[in-house]
Structure formats: structure tokens, C-alpha cells
Coordinates of C-alpha atoms and ligand atoms in Angstrom, one line a residue:
X21 CA -15.5 50.5 39.2
X22 CA -12.2 49.6 37.4
X23 CA -9.6 47.3 38.9
X24 CA -6.3 46.4 37.3
X25 CA -4.8 43.4 39.0
X26 CA -1.1 42.8 38.3
X27 CA -1.6 43.8 34.7
X28 CA 1.3 43.6 32.2
X29 CA 1.4 44.1 28.5
X30 CA 4.3 43.3 26.1
X31 CA 3.5 43.9 22.5
X32 CA 4.5 41.2 20.0
X33 CA 8.0 41.7 18.8
X34 CA 8.9 43.9 21.7
X35 CA 11.4 43.1 24.4
X36 CA 10.2 45.8 26.8
X37 CA 6.8 45.8 28.5
X38 CA 4.5 48.7 27.6
X39 CA 2.7 48.2 30.9
X40 CA 4.5 46.5 33.8
X41 CA 2.7 44.9 36.8
X42 CA 0.1 47.6 37.3
X43 CA -2.3 47.1 40.2
X44 CA -4.8 50.0 40.4
X45 CA -8.3 50.8 41.6
X46 CA -10.3 53.5 40.0
X47 CA -13.3 54.2 42.3
X48 CA -16.8 54.8 41.1
X49 CA -18.0 58.3 40.8
X50 CA -14.5 59.8 40.7
X51 CA -12.0 60.9 38.1
X52 CA -8.8 58.9 38.1
X53 CA -6.1 60.5 36.0
X54 CA -3.3 58.5 34.3
X55 CA -0.4 61.0 34.1
X56 CA 2.8 60.2 32.3
X57 CA 5.1 61.2 29.5
X58 CA 4.8 59.9 25.9
X59 CA 5.2 56.1 25.7
X60 CA 4.6 55.4 29.4
X61 CA 1.7 53.1 28.6
X62 CA -1.3 55.3 29.3
X63 CA -3.3 54.5 26.1
X64 CA -2.4 50.8 26.5
X65 CA -3.8 50.7 30.0
X66 CA -6.9 52.5 29.0
X67 CA -7.6 50.3 26.0
X68 CA -7.4 47.2 28.2
X69 CA -10.5 48.5 30.1
X70 CA -12.8 48.1 27.0
X71 CA -11.0 45.0 25.7
X72 CA -9.4 46.7 22.7
X73 CA -6.1 45.4 24.0
X74 CA -5.7 42.1 26.0
X75 CA -3.2 42.0 28.8
X76 CA -0.3 39.6 28.5
X77 CA -0.8 38.8 32.1
X78 CA -3.0 39.9 35.0
X79 CA -6.7 40.9 34.7
X80 CA -8.8 43.9 34.4
X81 CA -12.2 44.1 36.1
X82 CA -15.0 46.5 35.2
X83 CA -17.9 46.7 37.7
X84 CA -16.3 43.7 39.5
X85 CA -16.3 41.4 36.5
X86 CA -13.2 40.4 34.5
X87 CA -13.5 42.0 31.1
X88 CA -12.2 38.8 29.5
X89 CA -15.5 37.2 30.6
X90 CA -17.7 40.1 29.2
X91 CA -19.1 40.4 25.7
X92 CA -16.8 43.0 24.0
X93 CA -19.6 44.7 22.1
X94 CA -21.9 45.1 25.1
X95 CA -18.9 46.1 27.3
X96 CA -17.9 48.9 24.8
X97 CA -21.5 50.2 24.6
X98 CA -21.6 50.5 28.3
X99 CA -18.5 52.6 28.3
X100 CA -18.1 56.1 26.8
X101 CA -14.7 56.4 25.0
X102 CA -13.1 59.6 23.8
X103 CA -10.1 58.7 21.6
X104 CA -6.8 60.5 21.6
X105 CA -7.3 61.6 17.9
X106 CA -11.1 62.3 18.1
X107 CA -11.9 59.1 16.1
X108 CA -15.0 60.6 14.4
X109 CA -16.6 58.9 11.4
X110 CA -15.6 61.2 8.5
X111 CA -18.6 60.5 6.3
X112 CA -21.2 61.1 9.0
X113 CA -22.5 64.4 10.1
X114 CA -21.8 65.8 13.5
X115 CA -25.3 64.9 14.7
X116 CA -25.0 61.3 13.3
X117 CA -21.6 60.9 14.9
X118 CA -23.0 61.8 18.3
X119 CA -26.1 59.7 17.9
X120 CA -24.2 56.5 16.8
X121 CA -24.7 54.5 20.0
X122 CA -28.3 55.6 20.7
X123 CA -29.2 54.5 17.2
X124 CA -27.4 51.1 17.7
X125 CA -29.3 50.8 20.9
X126 CA -32.6 51.1 19.0
X127 CA -33.5 54.8 19.6
X128 CA -35.7 56.3 16.9
X129 CA -34.0 58.7 14.5
X130 CA -36.1 61.5 15.9
X131 CA -35.2 60.7 19.5
X132 CA -31.5 60.2 18.7
X133 CA -31.4 63.5 16.9
X134 CA -33.0 65.3 19.8
X135 CA -30.5 63.8 22.2
X136 CA -27.6 64.8 19.9
X137 CA -28.9 68.4 19.9
X138 CA -29.0 68.4 23.7
X139 CA -25.5 67.1 24.0
X140 CA -24.2 69.6 21.5
X141 CA -25.6 72.4 23.7
X142 CA -24.1 70.7 26.7
X143 CA -20.5 70.7 25.3
X144 CA -20.9 74.2 23.8
X145 CA -21.4 73.4 20.1
X146 CA -23.7 75.6 18.1
X147 CA -26.8 73.8 16.7
X148 CA -25.9 75.0 13.2
X149 CA -22.9 72.5 13.3
X150 CA -25.2 69.5 13.4
X151 CA -25.2 69.0 9.6
X152 CA -21.5 69.5 9.1
X153 CA -19.0 66.8 8.6
X154 CA -15.9 66.4 10.8
X155 CA -13.6 67.8 8.1
X156 CA -15.6 71.0 8.2
X157 CA -14.8 71.6 11.9
X158 CA -11.9 73.1 13.9
X159 CA -9.8 70.8 16.0
X160 CA -11.5 72.0 19.2
X161 CA -15.0 71.5 17.7
X162 CA -14.1 68.0 16.7
X163 CA -12.9 67.2 20.2
X164 CA -16.2 68.6 21.6
X165 CA -18.1 66.2 19.2
X166 CA -16.0 63.4 20.5
X167 CA -16.9 64.2 24.1
X168 CA -20.6 64.6 23.2
X169 CA -20.5 61.2 21.4
X170 CA -19.0 59.6 24.5
X171 CA -21.7 61.1 26.7
X172 CA -24.5 60.0 24.3
X173 CA -24.8 56.4 25.6
X174 CA -25.3 57.7 29.1
X175 CA -22.6 55.4 30.4
X176 CA -21.7 55.7 34.0
X177 CA -18.1 55.0 32.9
X178 CA -16.1 57.3 30.6
X179 CA -12.6 56.7 29.2
X180 CA -10.9 59.9 28.0
X181 CA -7.6 59.7 26.2
X182 CA -6.1 63.1 26.0
X183 CA -9.4 64.5 24.9
X184 CA -8.3 68.1 25.1
X185 CA -4.9 67.8 23.6
X186 CA -4.1 70.1 20.8
X187 CA -6.6 72.7 21.9
X188 CA -5.7 76.3 22.7
X189 CA -5.6 77.1 26.4
X190 CA -9.0 79.0 26.4
X191 CA -11.0 76.3 24.7
X192 CA -9.2 73.7 26.8
X193 CA -10.0 75.5 30.1
X194 CA -13.6 75.8 28.9
X195 CA -14.0 72.1 28.2
X196 CA -12.2 71.2 31.5
X197 CA -14.7 73.3 33.4
X198 CA -17.6 71.7 31.5
X199 CA -16.3 68.2 32.3
X200 CA -15.8 69.0 36.0
X201 CA -19.4 70.2 36.2
X202 CA -20.8 67.2 34.3
X203 CA -18.8 64.7 36.4
X204 CA -20.1 66.3 39.6
X205 CA -23.7 66.5 38.3
X206 CA -23.9 62.9 36.9
X207 CA -21.4 61.2 39.3
X208 CA -19.7 59.6 36.3
X209 CA -16.7 57.5 36.8
X210 CA -13.9 58.8 34.6
X211 CA -10.5 57.4 33.6
X212 CA -8.7 60.3 32.1
X213 CA -5.3 60.2 30.3
X214 CA -3.1 63.2 30.1
X215 CA 0.6 64.2 30.1
X216 CA -0.4 67.7 31.4
X217 CA 0.2 68.1 35.1
X218 CA -2.1 71.1 35.4
X219 CA -4.9 69.2 33.8
X220 CA -4.3 66.3 36.1
X221 CA -4.3 68.5 39.2
X222 CA -7.5 70.2 38.1
X223 CA -9.6 67.1 37.1
X224 CA -8.2 64.2 39.1
X225 CA -9.5 63.1 42.5
X226 CA -6.7 60.5 42.2
X227 CA -3.6 60.9 40.1
X228 CA -1.6 57.9 38.9
X229 CA 1.9 58.9 37.9
X230 CA 3.4 56.5 35.4
X231 CA 7.1 56.2 34.6
X232 CA 8.7 54.9 31.5
X233 CA 8.1 51.3 30.9
X234 CA 4.5 51.5 32.2
X235 CA 5.2 51.2 35.9
X236 CA 3.4 53.2 38.6
X237 CA 5.5 55.8 40.3
X238 CA 2.9 57.1 42.7
X239 CA -0.9 57.1 43.3
X240 CA -2.4 59.9 45.3
X241 CA -4.7 62.9 45.6
X242 CA -3.4 66.1 43.9
X243 CA -2.5 67.4 47.3
X244 CA -0.5 64.3 48.1
X245 CA 1.3 64.2 44.8
X246 CA 2.3 67.9 45.1
X247 CA 3.2 67.9 48.8
X248 CA 4.7 64.5 49.2
X249 CA 6.1 63.2 45.8
X250 CA 7.2 59.6 46.2
X251 CA 10.6 60.2 44.7
X252 CA 12.7 62.6 42.5
X253 CA 11.0 61.3 39.3
X254 CA 7.6 62.3 40.6
X255 CA 8.8 65.6 42.1
X256 CA 10.4 66.7 38.8
X257 CA 7.5 65.4 36.7
X258 CA 4.9 67.4 38.6
X259 CA 7.2 70.3 39.1
X260 CA 6.8 70.2 42.8
X261 CA 10.5 71.1 43.1
X262 CA 10.3 73.9 40.6
X263 CA 10.0 77.5 41.5
X264 CA 6.7 77.6 39.6
X265 CA 4.9 75.5 42.2
X266 CA 6.4 77.0 45.3
X267 CA 3.8 79.7 45.8
X268 CA 3.9 82.5 48.3
X269 CA 1.5 85.3 49.2
X270 CA 2.8 88.7 48.3
X271 CA 1.9 92.3 49.0
X272 CA 0.2 94.2 51.8
X273 CA -2.5 92.6 53.9
X274 CA -5.7 92.6 51.9
X275 CA -4.0 92.5 48.4
X276 CA -3.3 88.7 48.6
X277 CA -1.6 88.3 45.3
X278 CA 0.0 84.8 45.0
X279 CA 3.5 84.8 43.5
X280 CA 5.7 81.9 42.4
X281 CA 9.2 81.2 43.7
X282 CA 10.6 83.9 41.4
X283 CA 8.1 86.5 42.6
X284 CA 6.0 86.4 39.4
X285 CA 2.3 86.8 40.1
X286 CA 0.3 83.7 39.3
X287 CA -3.1 84.5 40.8
X288 CA -5.2 86.0 43.6
X289 CA -5.8 84.3 46.8
X290 CA -9.5 83.5 47.3
X291 CA -11.1 84.0 50.7
X292 CA -12.3 80.4 51.4
X293 CA -14.3 81.3 54.5
X294 CA -16.2 84.0 52.6
X295 CA -17.0 81.5 49.8
X296 CA -18.3 79.0 52.3
X297 CA -20.5 81.7 53.9
X298 CA -21.8 82.6 50.5
X299 CA -22.7 79.0 49.8
X300 CA -24.4 78.6 53.2
X301 CA -26.3 81.8 52.5
X302 CA -27.4 80.4 49.2
X303 CA -28.9 77.5 51.1
X304 CA -26.4 74.8 49.9
Ligands
ATP16 N1 0.4 48.3 18.7 C1 1.6 48.4 19.2 N2 2.6 47.5 18.9 C2 3.8 47.6 19.4 N3 4.2 48.5 20.4 C3 3.2 49.4 20.7 C4 1.9 49.4 20.2 N4 1.2 50.4 20.8 C5 2.0 51.0 21.6 N5 3.2 50.4 21.6 C6 4.4 50.8 22.5 O1 4.0 50.7 23.8 C7 4.5 51.8 24.6 C8 3.3 52.5 25.3 O2 2.5 53.1 24.3 P1 1.2 53.9 24.6 O3 0.5 54.2 23.4 O4 0.4 53.1 25.6 O5 1.8 55.2 25.4 P2 1.1 56.5 25.8 O6 1.5 56.7 27.2 O7 -0.3 56.5 25.5 O8 1.9 57.6 24.9 P3 1.4 59.0 24.3 O9 1.4 60.0 25.4 O10 2.4 59.3 23.2 O11 0.0 58.7 23.7 C9 5.3 52.6 23.6 O12 6.6 52.3 23.8 C10 4.8 52.3 22.3 O13 5.7 52.4 21.3
MG17 MG1 -1.5 57.6 24.2

């Protein structure tokens, strides 16, 4: 769905590249996570997908076509984009923010509004918020509006730049779960930026670990990244070498409490076989 081919970006006036020779495939219907610390080039990479930034060298293909050969307006409307800072229009209501693209695409006001209300429900926003302005919302509510707006154009491709940053853990977990469900239901292709390893492990079917200077350190499934980090940088970034990730099962048979390397409980071991039996029993 997205291909980066030897992509580099050096901003004018800078000696160091922000993105350095990145070759990467983000497959359709999957979530690819760009994981790296601040300044590692995540946003720069993402904004090259919808032509908001042009690569200095190399090319980016979306749906098999070089974005440089695509009409930028049409390209952007075909891609949902959740900005790092929310990026809502301050003088438009919540409903109007969400309905922006459908209205541009010629939907009637009535139809666009109905769609906005559906999406608000989907991301867990109360209908009473529809007439509020972004300044009258909490940070978490604003981020939900940003996600709803990105979903409104029913794009099969979604770019999400730290969409759940600055949220408290409960709201964040809630939105992560909703996104997982949505992605599975709709088969959306997602490119997701985060610097949070737990979020990357939860959401990513592939994780791309970036090091300083916008170079790829490793690409792999969550299991691969955790169990076979490519080098010390990846190991320490994902914490594979820290006590927190070295989990053991503790307690008498049947208790199955999972503890970390220091013996602190971190969870309860699920019986996978029983889960599978349940699902088979439910006819799935
Ligand atoms: N418009 C710009 N002009 C010059 N340099 C820039 C510009 N935008 C970003 N940079 C630089 O490019 C590098 C990568 O920035 P980028 O925003 O892609 O990082 P990031 O991984 O998204 O970081 P963060 O996690 O803080 O959002 C940084 O060193 C940054 O200072
Ligand atoms: Mg960024």
C-alpha cells in the first residue's frame, strides 16, 4: 500500500538528514508502526506519504503510484490523517470538523451531519458534544474528534501521528482498543507513529524501529522485535533487556500470575486453549 524507496530528507539549512535512506513497505490491511524517539524522523516520513513534505531523494509510492505523480489534493482526500497536535479547525464545531471531507466531496449537509454523528458514537464521543468548539473539549475529546475526522472520508489508508499522545492511560487504552477493533473490521491500512513501545507492540503488525538521524534500526513483528532485537540500540529501546520485559509465571499451579524479572506481578496468564474453545463454540 505504501512503499518508501531509498527515501532521504535533509531540510534546507541543515547538515544532517532527518530521514536517511529509508526503504520500507507498509502492506495493505495492516498496521505498520514507526517507533522512535523524538527527532528520529517519524513525522517527516509520514508527511512524505501525503506529499506535505517532498523527499530530497528517493520516492514514495501509494497504491503503487509515485506520490510525486499524484494530484496532492486528491491524494490527501484519499488518505485519513490524524495530526500529532489534533489539528482541528478552531472556529468549526465538532460535527463540522468531522464532516469536513464529506462536505468537500459533495455530501449534503444532512448526510454529512448524520455521518458525523455515527462517527462520534464510534469513537465514544457523546452526541451532545456535536455543537461544541474544539476549545470547549478536553485533550482526549479533541483527539477523538481528530480520529473521527480522519475516518470520515472512509479512506482505506490512515496516517496517525501520535494520535493518543498526551492522554491519560485509561482513555488511551480505550482508544487503542477501539482502533484495533476498527482496523480489524474495516481492514484499513494504517501507518501509525509513536514513541511508546507498549503502544507499538499492541497495535503494530509490523514495527519499524528508527534510530537518531532517521535510519531504520529494525523492521519486524512485535514478537521478532522483542525476542530478537537486531542490536543493543533496539534491545534497550524496546526494553527487551530490562527486567520489566523478562516475564515469568509465578505461584502454585492454577494461579498463573505473571511476574516481571523483579517478581512484581504484571498480569494473569490467559488460558489460550480455553479461549480458542470458546470461540469455536461461538461458531467463529
Ligand atoms: N521544517 C523543518 N525544518 C528543519 N528541520 C526540521 C523541520 N521539521 C523537522 N525538522 C528536523 O528533522 C528531524 C526529524 O523531525 P521529525 O519531526 O520528523 O521527528 P519526530 O520523530 O516526528 O519527532 P517527535 O517525536 O518529537 O515528533 C528533527 O531533527 C527536526 O528538528
Ligand atoms: Mg513527530
